[in-house]
Coordinates of C-alpha atoms in Angstrom, one line a residue:
X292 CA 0.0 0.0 0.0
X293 CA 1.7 3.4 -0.7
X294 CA 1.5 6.4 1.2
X295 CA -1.2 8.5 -0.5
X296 CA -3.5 4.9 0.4
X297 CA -2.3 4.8 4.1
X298 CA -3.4 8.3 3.9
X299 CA -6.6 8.1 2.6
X300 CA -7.2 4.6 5.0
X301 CA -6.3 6.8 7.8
X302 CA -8.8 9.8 7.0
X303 CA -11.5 7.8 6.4
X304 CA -11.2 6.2 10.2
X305 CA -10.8 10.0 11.2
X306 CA -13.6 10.9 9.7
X307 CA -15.5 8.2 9.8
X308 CA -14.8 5.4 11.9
X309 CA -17.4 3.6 13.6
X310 CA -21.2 3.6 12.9
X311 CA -23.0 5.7 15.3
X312 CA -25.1 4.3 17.7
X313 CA -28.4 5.5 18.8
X314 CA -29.0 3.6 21.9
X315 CA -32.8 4.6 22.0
X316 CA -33.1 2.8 19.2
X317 CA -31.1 -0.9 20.7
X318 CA -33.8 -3.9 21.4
X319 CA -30.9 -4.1 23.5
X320 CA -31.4 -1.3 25.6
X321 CA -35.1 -1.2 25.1
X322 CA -35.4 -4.7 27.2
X323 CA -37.0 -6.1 24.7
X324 CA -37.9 -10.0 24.9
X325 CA -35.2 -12.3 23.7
X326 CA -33.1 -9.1 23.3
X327 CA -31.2 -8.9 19.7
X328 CA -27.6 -9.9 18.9
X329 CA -28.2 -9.2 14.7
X330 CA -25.0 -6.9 14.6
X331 CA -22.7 -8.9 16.7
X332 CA -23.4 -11.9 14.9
X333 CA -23.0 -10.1 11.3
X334 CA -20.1 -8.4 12.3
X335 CA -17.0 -10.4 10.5
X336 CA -14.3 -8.9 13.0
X337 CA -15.7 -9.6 16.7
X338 CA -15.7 -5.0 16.5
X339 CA -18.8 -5.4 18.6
X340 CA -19.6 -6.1 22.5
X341 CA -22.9 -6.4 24.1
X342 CA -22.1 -7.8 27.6
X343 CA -23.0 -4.1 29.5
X344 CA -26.5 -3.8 27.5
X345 CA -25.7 -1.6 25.2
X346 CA -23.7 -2.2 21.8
X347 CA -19.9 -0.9 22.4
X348 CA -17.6 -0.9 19.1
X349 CA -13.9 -1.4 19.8
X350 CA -12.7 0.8 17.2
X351 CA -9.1 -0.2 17.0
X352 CA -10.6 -4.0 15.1
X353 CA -14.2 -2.0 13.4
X354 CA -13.7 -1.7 9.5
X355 CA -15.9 0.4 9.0
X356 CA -17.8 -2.1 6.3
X357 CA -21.1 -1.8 7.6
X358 CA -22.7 -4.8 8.1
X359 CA -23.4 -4.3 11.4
X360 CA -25.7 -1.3 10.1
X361 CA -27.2 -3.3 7.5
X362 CA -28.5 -6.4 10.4
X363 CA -29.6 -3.9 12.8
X364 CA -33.5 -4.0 12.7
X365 CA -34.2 -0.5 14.9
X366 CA -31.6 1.7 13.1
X367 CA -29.8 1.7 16.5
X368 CA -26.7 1.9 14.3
X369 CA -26.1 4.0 11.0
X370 CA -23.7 5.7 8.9
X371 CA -24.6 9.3 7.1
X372 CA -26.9 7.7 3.6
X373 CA -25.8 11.1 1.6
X374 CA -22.4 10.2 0.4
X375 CA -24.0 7.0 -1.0
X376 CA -27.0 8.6 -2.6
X377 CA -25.1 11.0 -3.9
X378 CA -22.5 8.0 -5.3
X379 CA -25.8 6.7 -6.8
X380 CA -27.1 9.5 -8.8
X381 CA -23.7 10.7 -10.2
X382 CA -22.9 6.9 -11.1
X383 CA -26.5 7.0 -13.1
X384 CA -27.4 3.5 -10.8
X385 CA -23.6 2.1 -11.0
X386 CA -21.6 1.8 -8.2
X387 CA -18.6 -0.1 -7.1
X388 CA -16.8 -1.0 -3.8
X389 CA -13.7 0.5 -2.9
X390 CA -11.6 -2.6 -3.3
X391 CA -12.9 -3.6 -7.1
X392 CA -11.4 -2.4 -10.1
X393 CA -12.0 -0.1 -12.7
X394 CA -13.8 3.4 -12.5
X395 CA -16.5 4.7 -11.5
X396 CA -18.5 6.0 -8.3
X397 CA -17.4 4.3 -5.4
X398 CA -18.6 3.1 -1.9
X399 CA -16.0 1.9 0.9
X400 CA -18.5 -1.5 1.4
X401 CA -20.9 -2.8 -0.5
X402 CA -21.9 -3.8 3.7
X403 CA -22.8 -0.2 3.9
X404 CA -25.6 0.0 1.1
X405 CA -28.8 0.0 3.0
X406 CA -32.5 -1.3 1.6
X407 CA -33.9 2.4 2.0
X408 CA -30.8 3.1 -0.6
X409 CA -31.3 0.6 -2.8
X410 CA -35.1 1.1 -3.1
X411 CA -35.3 4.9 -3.6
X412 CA -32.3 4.7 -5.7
X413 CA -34.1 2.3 -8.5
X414 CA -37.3 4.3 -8.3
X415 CA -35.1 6.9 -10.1
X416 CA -32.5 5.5 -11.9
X417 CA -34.0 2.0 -12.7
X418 CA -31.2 -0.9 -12.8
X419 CA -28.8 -1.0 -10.4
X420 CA -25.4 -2.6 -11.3
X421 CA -23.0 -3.1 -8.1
X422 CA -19.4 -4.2 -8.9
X423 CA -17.8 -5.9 -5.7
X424 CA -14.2 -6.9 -4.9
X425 CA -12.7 -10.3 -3.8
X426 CA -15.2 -10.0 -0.9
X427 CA -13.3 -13.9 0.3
X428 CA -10.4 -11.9 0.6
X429 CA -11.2 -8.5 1.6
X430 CA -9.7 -7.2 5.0
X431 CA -12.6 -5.1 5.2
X432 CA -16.3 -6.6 4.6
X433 CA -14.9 -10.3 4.3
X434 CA -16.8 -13.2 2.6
X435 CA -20.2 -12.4 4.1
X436 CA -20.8 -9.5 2.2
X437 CA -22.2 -10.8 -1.2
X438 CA -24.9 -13.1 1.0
X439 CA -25.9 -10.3 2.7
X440 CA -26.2 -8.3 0.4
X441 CA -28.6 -10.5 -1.3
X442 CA -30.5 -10.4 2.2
X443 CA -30.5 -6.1 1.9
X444 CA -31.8 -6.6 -1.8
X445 CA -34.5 -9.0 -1.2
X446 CA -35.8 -6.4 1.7
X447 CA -35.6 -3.4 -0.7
X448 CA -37.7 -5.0 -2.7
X449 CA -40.5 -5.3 -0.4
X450 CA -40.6 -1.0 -0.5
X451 CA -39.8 -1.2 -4.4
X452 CA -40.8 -4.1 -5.8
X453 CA -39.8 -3.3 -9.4
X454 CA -36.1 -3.3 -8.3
X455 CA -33.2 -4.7 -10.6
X456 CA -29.9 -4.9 -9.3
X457 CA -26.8 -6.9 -10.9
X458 CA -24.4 -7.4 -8.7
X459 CA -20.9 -8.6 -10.7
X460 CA -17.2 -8.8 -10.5
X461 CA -16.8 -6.4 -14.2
X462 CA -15.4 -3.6 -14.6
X463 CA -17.7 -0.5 -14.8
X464 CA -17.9 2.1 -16.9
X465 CA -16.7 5.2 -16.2
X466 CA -13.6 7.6 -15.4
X467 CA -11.3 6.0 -12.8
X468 CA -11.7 8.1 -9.1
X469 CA -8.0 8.2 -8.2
X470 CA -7.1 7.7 -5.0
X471 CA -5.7 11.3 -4.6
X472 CA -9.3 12.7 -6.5
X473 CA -10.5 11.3 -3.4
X474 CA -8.7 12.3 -0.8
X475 CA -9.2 15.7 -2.0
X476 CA -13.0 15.5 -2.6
X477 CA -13.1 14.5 1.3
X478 CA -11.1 17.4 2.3
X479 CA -13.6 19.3 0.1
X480 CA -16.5 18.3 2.0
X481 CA -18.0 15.7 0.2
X482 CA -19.2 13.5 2.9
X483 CA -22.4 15.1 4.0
X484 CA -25.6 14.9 6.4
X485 CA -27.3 11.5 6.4
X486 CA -30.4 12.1 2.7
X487 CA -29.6 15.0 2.5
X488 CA -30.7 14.5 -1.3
X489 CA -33.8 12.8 -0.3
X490 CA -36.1 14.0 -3.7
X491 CA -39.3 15.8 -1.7
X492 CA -42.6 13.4 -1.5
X493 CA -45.2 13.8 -3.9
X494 CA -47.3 16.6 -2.6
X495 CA -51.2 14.5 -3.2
X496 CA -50.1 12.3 -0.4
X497 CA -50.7 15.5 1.9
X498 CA -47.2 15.2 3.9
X499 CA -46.0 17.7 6.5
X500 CA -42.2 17.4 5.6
X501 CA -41.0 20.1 8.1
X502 CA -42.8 17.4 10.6
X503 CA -41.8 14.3 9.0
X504 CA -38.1 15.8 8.9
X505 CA -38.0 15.8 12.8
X506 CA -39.1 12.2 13.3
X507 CA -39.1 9.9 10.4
X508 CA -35.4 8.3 10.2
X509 CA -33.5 9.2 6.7
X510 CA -33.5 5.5 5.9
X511 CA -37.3 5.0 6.4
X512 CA -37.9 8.3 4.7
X513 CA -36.3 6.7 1.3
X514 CA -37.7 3.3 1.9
X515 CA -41.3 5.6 1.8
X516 CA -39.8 8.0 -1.4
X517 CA -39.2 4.3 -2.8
X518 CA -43.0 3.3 -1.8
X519 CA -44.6 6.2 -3.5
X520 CA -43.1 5.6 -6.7
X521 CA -43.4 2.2 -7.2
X522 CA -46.6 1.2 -9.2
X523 CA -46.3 -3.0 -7.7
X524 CA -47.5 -4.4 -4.9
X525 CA -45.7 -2.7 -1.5
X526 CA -45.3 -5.3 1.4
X527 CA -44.4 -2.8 4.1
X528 CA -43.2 -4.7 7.1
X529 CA -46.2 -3.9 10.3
X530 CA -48.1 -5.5 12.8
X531 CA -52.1 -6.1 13.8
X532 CA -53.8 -6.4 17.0
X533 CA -56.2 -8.8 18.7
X534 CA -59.2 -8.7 20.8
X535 CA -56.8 -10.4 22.9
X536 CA -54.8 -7.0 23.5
X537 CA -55.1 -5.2 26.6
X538 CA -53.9 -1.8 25.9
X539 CA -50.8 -1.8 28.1
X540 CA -47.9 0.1 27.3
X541 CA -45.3 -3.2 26.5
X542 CA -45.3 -2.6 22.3
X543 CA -44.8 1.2 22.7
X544 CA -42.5 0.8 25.6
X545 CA -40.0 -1.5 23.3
X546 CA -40.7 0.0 20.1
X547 CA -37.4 1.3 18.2
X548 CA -38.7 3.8 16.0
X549 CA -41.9 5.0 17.6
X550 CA -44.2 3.2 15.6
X551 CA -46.5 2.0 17.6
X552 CA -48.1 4.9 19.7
X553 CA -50.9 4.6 22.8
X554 CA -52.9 7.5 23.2
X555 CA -55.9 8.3 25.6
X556 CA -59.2 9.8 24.5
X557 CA -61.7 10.2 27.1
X558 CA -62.2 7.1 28.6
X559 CA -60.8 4.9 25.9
X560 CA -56.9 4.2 25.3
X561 CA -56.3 3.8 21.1
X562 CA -53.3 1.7 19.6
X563 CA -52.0 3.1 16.8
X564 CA -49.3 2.2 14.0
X565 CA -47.5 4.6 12.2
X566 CA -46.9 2.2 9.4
X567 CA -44.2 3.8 7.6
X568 CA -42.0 4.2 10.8
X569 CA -42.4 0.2 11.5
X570 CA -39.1 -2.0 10.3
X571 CA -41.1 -5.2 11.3
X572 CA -38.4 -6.0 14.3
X573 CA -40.6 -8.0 16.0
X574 CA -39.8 -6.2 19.1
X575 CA -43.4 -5.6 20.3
X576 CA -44.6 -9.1 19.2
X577 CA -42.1 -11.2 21.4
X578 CA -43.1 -8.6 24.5
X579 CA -46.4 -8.6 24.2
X580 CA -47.9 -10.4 27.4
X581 CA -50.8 -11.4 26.1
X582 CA -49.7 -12.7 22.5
X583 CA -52.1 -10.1 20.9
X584 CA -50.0 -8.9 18.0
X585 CA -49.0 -9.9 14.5
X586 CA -46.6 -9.4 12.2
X587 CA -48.6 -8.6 8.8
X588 CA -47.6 -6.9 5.1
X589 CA -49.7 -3.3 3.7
X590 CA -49.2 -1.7 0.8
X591 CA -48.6 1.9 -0.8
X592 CA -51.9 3.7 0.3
X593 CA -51.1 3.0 4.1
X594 CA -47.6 3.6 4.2
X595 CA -48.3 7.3 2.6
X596 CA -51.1 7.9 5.2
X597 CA -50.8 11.0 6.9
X598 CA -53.0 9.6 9.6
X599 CA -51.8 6.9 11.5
X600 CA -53.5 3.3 11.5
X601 CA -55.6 2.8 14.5
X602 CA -55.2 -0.9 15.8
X603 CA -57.4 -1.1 18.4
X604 CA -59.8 1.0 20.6
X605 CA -61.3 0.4 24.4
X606 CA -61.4 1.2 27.9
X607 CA -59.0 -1.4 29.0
X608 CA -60.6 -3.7 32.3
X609 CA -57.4 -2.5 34.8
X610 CA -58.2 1.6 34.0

């Protein structure tokens, strides 16, 4: 490796080292039953520790490939989705890792492509072609990464079911990004806010974006741009309720993203789903006492709802 490489290694762990970690977000943290080990078992370099209850990185062994981000099912862990949008739409769908050869935009890991990036990308650029390394080799993602990468397909799918992706060990097309090209687009700012090039909604749907901005996470919010463009049949990951639900606070308690809300009105409590904010975990189903919920599939009209989905109403027999 030469100098300008060892350079360029080293700014990218400056600058980006670890994923961060949201620990609001942890099934980990949030007690939920059974817990969740997804990110320690996908990471390929033991990086990750979960023996205090929390998910600690040791960043002296983390690569920075980010499978760990791709298994986590809250979002507890993520890396900034701009750079890799914006790799995406100047690449015109193409997009290679930064250990394969040839030109073209690049992404440190193919581990770090996310199903909200994949979807929303192919709603505007149609066929995605991803050009991967010696992934049995690789120091950095290691032989796991084409499997699952098939697994982060599959689920973008589910948002965009019209998705095409070829994933091969060609060449692309394209000039070649040198390696001192990009250590001086980094210096120039290049690595940005997480969707910060998220294309706006389509105004019929009647979204509040300033609202949506402040609690909708950027990867749901293009796994939703994704939704509202696709013309097939959405499967949006959610969950229904029972009679046998008693409207205690367990599902909202352990929820990761919010999804599932319990609000009062007058005498009655209401369950509700915010379906778009649900990444079918499973969280609230394995805590539920009474076995009441249900992990179903909806389609494109609920997950652009501006209301959210009521699951179940009633004055509950201990208020």
């Amino acid at each position: 490796m030469g100098l300008l490489d060892g350079l360029l290694g080293a700014f990218l762990k400056l600058t980006d080292p670890t994923p961060r970690y949201t620990g609001s977000r942890c099934l980990v943290e949030k007690y939920a039953v059974g817990g969740c080990d997804e990110c320690l078992q996908a990471c390929p370099h033991e990086a990750i520790d979960l023996s205090h209850f929390r998910v600690e990185i040791d960043d002296t062994r983390c690569t920075g490939c980010g499978l760990c981000v791709q298994a986590c099912p809250g979002l507890a862990l993520e890396y900034a989705l701009g750079p890799a949008q914006e790799a995406l739409t100047k690449g015109r769908g193409q997009l290679k890792c930064s250990r394969a050869e040839g030109g073209g935009q690049e992404i440190f890991c193919l581990g770090r492509l996310t199903p909200g990036l994949l979807a929303e990308a192919a709603s505007r650029l149609g066929k995605l072609t991803l050009a991967r390394g010696d992934c049995e080799n690789c120091k950095i993602g290691g032989p796991t990464v084409p499997e699952r990468l098939q697994e982060t397909i599959a689920e973008a799918r589910r948002y965009y079911p019209e998705l095409e992706v070829e994933v091969t060990r060609e060449e692309l097309s394209g000039p070649v990004v040198g390696r001192r090209e990009l250590f001086q687009q980094l210096l120039g700012g290049t690595v940005r806010v997480a969707a910060e090039v998220i294309p706006e909604p389509p105004k019929q749907w009647g979204f509040d974006e300033e609202a949506e901005e402040q609690t909708l996470h950027a990867e749901l919010r293009l796994r939703r741009a994704a939704a509202a463009r696709s013309q097939g049949v959405v499967r949006w990951p959610a969950v229904a309720a029972s009679d046998a639900c008693t409207l205690c606070p367990v599902c909202t308690n352990v929820c990761p993203t919010g999804a599932i809300r319990r609000e009062r009105d007058g005498e009655e409590y209401v369950l509700e789903i915010e379906v778009a904010a649900c990444t079918g975990c499973g969280a609230c189903i394995a805590s539920c006492p009474p076995q009441a919920l249900e992990l179903v599939e909806l389609g494109r009209e609920e997950v652009l709802s501006p209301e959210p989905l009521e699951l179940l109403r009633g004055e509950p027999e201990w208020s």
